[in-house]
Coordinates of N, CA and C in Angstrom, one line a residue:
M1 N 161.0 158.6 93.0 CA 160.0 159.5 92.8 C 160.4 161.0 93.0
T2 N 161.3 161.1 94.0 CA 161.8 162.5 94.3 C 162.6 163.0 93.1
S3 N 163.4 162.2 92.4 CA 164.1 162.6 91.2 C 163.1 162.9 90.1
F4 N 162.1 162.1 90.0 CA 161.1 162.4 88.9 C 160.4 163.7 89.2
A5 N 160.0 164.0 90.4 CA 159.3 165.3 90.7 C 160.3 166.5 90.5
R6 N 161.6 166.3 90.9 CA 162.6 167.4 90.7 C 162.7 167.7 89.2
R7 N 162.8 166.6 88.4 CA 163.0 166.8 87.0 C 161.8 167.6 86.4
A8 N 160.6 167.2 86.8 CA 159.4 167.8 86.3 C 159.3 169.3 86.7
R9 N 159.7 169.6 88.0 CA 159.7 171.0 88.4 C 160.8 171.8 87.6
A10 N 162.0 171.2 87.4 CA 163.0 171.9 86.7 C 162.6 172.1 85.2
L11 N 162.0 171.1 84.6 CA 161.6 171.3 83.2 C 160.5 172.3 83.1
A12 N 159.6 172.4 84.0 CA 158.5 173.4 83.9 C 159.1 174.8 84.0
G13 N 160.1 174.9 84.9 CA 160.7 176.2 85.0 C 161.5 176.7 83.8
R14 N 162.2 175.7 83.1 CA 162.9 176.1 81.9 C 162.0 176.4 80.7
L15 N 160.8 175.7 80.7 CA 159.9 175.9 79.6 C 159.2 177.2 79.7
H16 N 158.8 177.6 80.8 CA 158.1 178.9 81.0 C 158.5 179.3 82.4
P17 N 159.5 180.2 82.6 CA 160.0 180.6 83.9 C 158.9 181.1 84.8
E18 N 157.9 181.7 84.4 CA 156.9 182.3 85.3 C 155.8 181.2 85.6
L19 N 155.9 180.0 85.0 CA 154.9 179.0 85.2 C 155.4 177.9 86.0
S20 N 155.1 177.9 87.3 CA 155.6 176.8 88.1 C 154.8 175.5 87.8
L21 N 155.3 174.4 88.3 CA 154.6 173.1 88.1 C 153.2 173.1 88.6
V22 N 153.0 173.8 89.8 CA 151.7 173.9 90.3 C 150.8 174.7 89.4
S23 N 151.3 175.8 88.9 CA 150.5 176.7 88.0 C 150.2 175.9 86.7
Y24 N 151.1 175.2 86.2 CA 150.9 174.4 85.0 C 149.8 173.4 85.2
T25 N 149.8 172.7 86.4 CA 148.9 171.8 86.8 C 147.5 172.4 86.9
L26 N 147.4 173.5 87.5 CA 146.1 174.2 87.7 C 145.5 174.7 86.3
L27 N 146.4 175.2 85.4 CA 145.9 175.6 84.1 C 145.4 174.4 83.3
G28 N 146.2 173.2 83.4 CA 145.7 172.0 82.8 C 144.3 171.6 83.3
H29 N 144.2 171.7 84.6 CA 142.9 171.3 85.2 C 141.7 172.2 84.7
L30 N 142.0 173.5 84.6 CA 141.0 174.4 84.1 C 140.7 174.1 82.6
E31 N 141.7 173.7 81.8 CA 141.4 173.4 80.4 C 140.6 172.1 80.4
E32 N 140.9 171.1 81.1 CA 140.2 169.8 81.1 C 138.7 170.0 81.6
S33 N 138.6 170.8 82.7 CA 137.3 170.9 83.3 C 136.4 172.0 82.7
G34 N 137.0 172.8 81.9 CA 136.2 173.9 81.3 C 136.0 175.1 82.2
G35 N 136.7 175.0 83.3 CA 136.6 176.1 84.4 C 136.0 175.5 85.7
C36 N 136.4 176.1 86.8 CA 135.9 175.7 88.1 C 136.2 176.8 89.1
R37 N 135.7 176.6 90.3 CA 135.9 177.5 91.4 C 137.3 177.2 92.0
A38 N 137.9 178.2 92.6 CA 139.2 178.0 93.3 C 139.1 177.0 94.4
T39 N 138.0 177.0 95.1 CA 137.8 176.0 96.2 C 137.7 174.6 95.6
D40 N 137.3 174.4 94.3 CA 137.3 173.1 93.7 C 138.7 172.6 93.4
L41 N 139.5 173.6 93.0 CA 141.0 173.3 92.7 C 141.7 172.8 94.1
A42 N 141.4 173.6 95.1 CA 142.0 173.2 96.4 C 141.6 171.9 96.9
E43 N 140.3 171.6 96.7 CA 139.8 170.2 97.1 C 140.4 169.1 96.3
F44 N 140.4 169.3 94.9 CA 140.8 168.3 94.0 C 142.3 167.9 94.3
Y45 N 143.1 169.0 94.5 CA 144.6 168.7 94.6 C 145.0 168.7 96.1
A46 N 144.1 168.7 97.0 CA 144.3 168.6 98.4 C 145.3 169.7 98.8
L47 N 145.1 170.9 98.3 CA 145.9 172.1 98.6 C 145.2 173.0 99.6
D48 N 146.0 173.7 100.3 CA 145.4 174.8 101.2 C 144.8 175.9 100.3
K49 N 143.7 176.4 100.7 CA 143.0 177.5 99.9 C 143.9 178.7 99.7
S50 N 144.8 179.0 100.7 CA 145.7 180.1 100.5 C 146.7 179.8 99.4
T51 N 147.2 178.6 99.3 CA 148.1 178.2 98.2 C 147.5 178.4 96.9
V52 N 146.2 177.9 96.7 CA 145.5 178.1 95.4 C 145.3 179.6 95.2
S53 N 144.9 180.3 96.2 CA 144.7 181.8 96.0 C 145.9 182.5 95.5
R54 N 147.1 182.2 96.1 CA 148.3 182.8 95.6 C 148.6 182.4 94.1
Q55 N 148.4 181.2 93.8 CA 148.7 180.7 92.4 C 147.8 181.4 91.5
V56 N 146.5 181.4 91.9 CA 145.5 182.1 91.0 C 145.8 183.5 90.8
A57 N 146.2 184.2 91.9 CA 146.6 185.7 91.7 C 147.7 185.8 90.7
V58 N 148.7 185.0 90.7 CA 149.8 185.1 89.8 C 149.3 184.8 88.4
L59 N 148.5 183.8 88.2 CA 148.0 183.5 86.8 C 147.1 184.5 86.3
E60 N 146.3 185.2 87.2 CA 145.5 186.3 86.7 C 146.4 187.5 86.3
R61 N 147.4 187.8 87.1 CA 148.3 188.9 86.9 C 149.0 188.6 85.5
E62 N 149.3 187.4 85.2 CA 150.0 187.1 83.9 C 149.0 187.1 82.8
G63 N 147.7 187.2 83.1 CA 146.7 187.2 82.0 C 146.4 185.8 81.5
L64 N 146.7 184.8 82.3 CA 146.5 183.4 81.8 C 145.2 182.8 82.2
M65 N 144.6 183.4 83.2 CA 143.2 183.0 83.7 C 142.5 184.2 84.1
E66 N 141.1 184.1 84.2 CA 140.3 185.2 84.6 C 139.1 184.6 85.4
R67 N 138.5 185.5 86.2 CA 137.3 185.0 86.9 C 136.1 185.5 86.2
R68 N 135.1 184.6 86.1 CA 133.8 185.0 85.5 C 132.7 184.5 86.4
Q69 N 131.6 185.3 86.3 CA 130.4 184.9 87.1 C 129.9 183.6 86.6
D70 N 129.5 182.7 87.5 CA 128.8 181.5 87.2 C 127.4 181.8 86.7
T71 N 127.1 181.2 85.5 CA 125.8 181.5 84.9 C 124.7 180.9 85.7
A72 N 125.0 179.8 86.4 CA 123.9 179.2 87.2 C 123.8 179.8 88.6
D73 N 124.8 180.5 89.1 CA 124.7 181.1 90.4 C 125.6 182.4 90.4
Q74 N 125.0 183.5 90.3 CA 125.7 184.8 90.2 C 126.7 185.1 91.3
R75 N 126.4 184.4 92.5 CA 127.3 184.6 93.7 C 128.7 184.0 93.5
V76 N 128.8 183.0 92.6 CA 130.0 182.2 92.5 C 130.8 182.7 91.3
Q77 N 132.2 182.7 91.5 CA 133.1 183.1 90.5 C 133.8 181.8 90.0
V78 N 133.8 181.7 88.7 CA 134.5 180.5 88.1 C 135.8 181.0 87.4
L79 N 136.8 180.2 87.6 CA 138.1 180.5 87.0 C 138.1 179.9 85.6
Q80 N 138.5 180.6 84.6 CA 138.6 180.2 83.2 C 139.9 180.6 82.6
L81 N 140.4 179.7 81.7 CA 141.6 180.1 80.9 C 141.3 181.2 80.0
T82 N 142.3 182.1 79.8 CA 142.2 183.1 78.8 C 142.8 182.5 77.5
D83 N 142.6 183.2 76.4 CA 143.3 182.8 75.2 C 144.8 182.7 75.4
A84 N 145.4 183.7 76.1 CA 146.8 183.6 76.4 C 147.2 182.4 77.2
G85 N 146.3 182.1 78.2 CA 146.5 180.9 79.0 C 146.5 179.6 78.2
R86 N 145.6 179.5 77.3 CA 145.6 178.3 76.4 C 146.8 178.2 75.5
R87 N 147.3 179.3 75.0 CA 148.5 179.3 74.2 C 149.7 178.9 75.0
V88 N 149.9 179.5 76.2 CA 151.0 179.1 77.0 C 150.9 177.6 77.4
L89 N 149.8 177.2 77.8 CA 149.6 175.8 78.2 C 149.9 174.9 77.1
A90 N 149.5 175.2 75.9 CA 149.8 174.4 74.7 C 151.2 174.3 74.4
R91 N 151.9 175.5 74.4 CA 153.3 175.6 74.2 C 154.1 174.8 75.2
V92 N 153.8 174.9 76.5 CA 154.5 174.2 77.5 C 154.3 172.7 77.4
T93 N 153.0 172.3 77.1 CA 152.7 170.9 76.9 C 153.4 170.3 75.8
D94 N 153.5 171.0 74.7 CA 154.3 170.5 73.5 C 155.8 170.3 73.9
R95 N 156.3 171.3 74.6 CA 157.7 171.2 75.1 C 157.9 170.0 76.0
R96 N 157.0 169.8 76.9 CA 157.1 168.7 77.9 C 157.0 167.4 77.2
R97 N 156.2 167.3 76.2 CA 156.0 166.1 75.4 C 157.3 165.7 74.7
E98 N 157.9 166.8 74.1 CA 159.1 166.6 73.3 C 160.3 166.2 74.2
A99 N 160.3 166.8 75.4 CA 161.4 166.4 76.3 C 161.2 165.0 76.8
L100 N 160.0 164.5 76.9 CA 159.7 163.1 77.3 C 160.1 162.2 76.2
R101 N 159.7 162.6 75.0 CA 160.1 161.8 73.8 C 161.6 161.6 73.8
E102 N 162.4 162.7 74.0 CA 163.8 162.6 74.0 C 164.4 161.7 75.0
R103 N 163.8 161.7 76.2 CA 164.2 160.8 77.4 C 163.9 159.4 77.1
L104 N 162.9 159.1 76.3 CA 162.5 157.7 76.1 C 163.0 157.2 74.8
T105 N 163.8 158.0 74.0 CA 164.4 157.5 72.8 C 165.2 156.3 73.1
G106 N 165.1 155.3 72.3 CA 165.9 154.1 72.5 C 165.3 153.0 73.4
W107 N 164.2 153.4 74.1 CA 163.5 152.4 74.9 C 162.8 151.4 73.9
S108 N 162.8 150.1 74.3 CA 162.1 149.2 73.5 C 160.6 149.3 73.7
E109 N 159.8 148.8 72.7 CA 158.4 148.8 72.8 C 157.9 148.1 74.1
E110 N 158.6 147.0 74.5 CA 158.2 146.3 75.7 C 158.5 147.2 76.9
D111 N 159.6 147.9 77.0 CA 159.9 148.8 78.1 C 158.9 149.9 78.2
L112 N 158.6 150.5 77.1 CA 157.6 151.6 77.0 C 156.2 151.1 77.5
A113 N 155.8 149.9 77.1 CA 154.5 149.4 77.5 C 154.5 149.1 79.0
R114 N 155.6 148.6 79.5 CA 155.7 148.3 81.0 C 155.7 149.6 81.7
F115 N 156.5 150.6 81.3 CA 156.5 151.9 81.9 C 155.1 152.5 82.0
A116 N 154.5 152.5 80.8 CA 153.1 153.1 80.8 C 152.1 152.4 81.7
S117 N 152.2 151.1 81.8 CA 151.3 150.3 82.7 C 151.6 150.6 84.1
Y118 N 152.9 150.8 84.5 CA 153.2 151.2 85.8 C 152.7 152.6 86.2
L119 N 152.8 153.5 85.2 CA 152.3 154.8 85.5 C 150.8 154.8 85.6
E120 N 150.1 154.1 84.8 CA 148.7 154.0 84.9 C 148.3 153.4 86.3
R121 N 149.0 152.4 86.7 CA 148.7 151.8 87.9 C 148.9 152.7 89.1
Y122 N 150.0 153.4 89.0 CA 150.4 154.4 90.0 C 149.4 155.5 90.1
N123 N 149.0 156.0 89.0 CA 148.0 157.1 88.9 C 146.6 156.7 89.4
A124 N 146.3 155.4 89.2 CA 145.0 154.9 89.6 C 145.0 154.6 91.1
G125 N 146.2 154.7 91.7 CA 146.2 154.5 93.2 C 146.2 153.0 93.6
S126 N 146.4 152.1 92.6 CA 146.3 150.7 93.0 C 147.5 150.3 93.9
P127 N 147.2 149.6 94.9 CA 148.3 149.2 95.8 C 149.3 148.2 95.1
G128 N 150.5 148.2 95.5 CA 151.5 147.2 95.0 C 151.2 145.9 95.6
P129 N 152.1 144.9 95.2 CA 152.0 143.6 95.8 C 152.2 143.6 97.3
T130 N 151.4 142.8 98.0 CA 151.5 142.7 99.4 C 152.8 142.0 99.8
P131 N 153.6 142.6 100.7 CA 154.8 141.9 101.1 C 154.5 140.6 101.9
P132 N 155.3 139.6 101.7 CA 155.0 138.4 102.5 C 155.2 138.6 104.0
E133 N 154.3 137.9 104.8 CA 154.4 138.0 106.2 C 155.5 137.1 106.7
D134 N 156.2 137.5 107.8 CA 157.3 136.7 108.3 C 156.7 135.6 109.2

């Protein structure tokens, strides 16, 4: 898993040097959710609010996201992707998919299906088999 995470961070850095893996993840979440509060991001990813605040500041400075007033509650600011943020996210996503395709070239359909099922299981948080008791 460590190797997998290192590869993901390295790839994210090569594809868009200013876009860390955390930043990419946050932008992806904003795209999927249609926008949310910074505190929602911190809670969802179990990150410290200061970590999210620093990432948000970088993304705002890069023009990839912006704060908008919540239409339901004017006291709340919602983070939204900008058009530039959508373009960068799409470009990085395309590059990540292409890199993944390249790594999986030559894998059999059976291996790909097994790999996909393991990833789905891992992402769902399902426990693995229980080890036998001695």
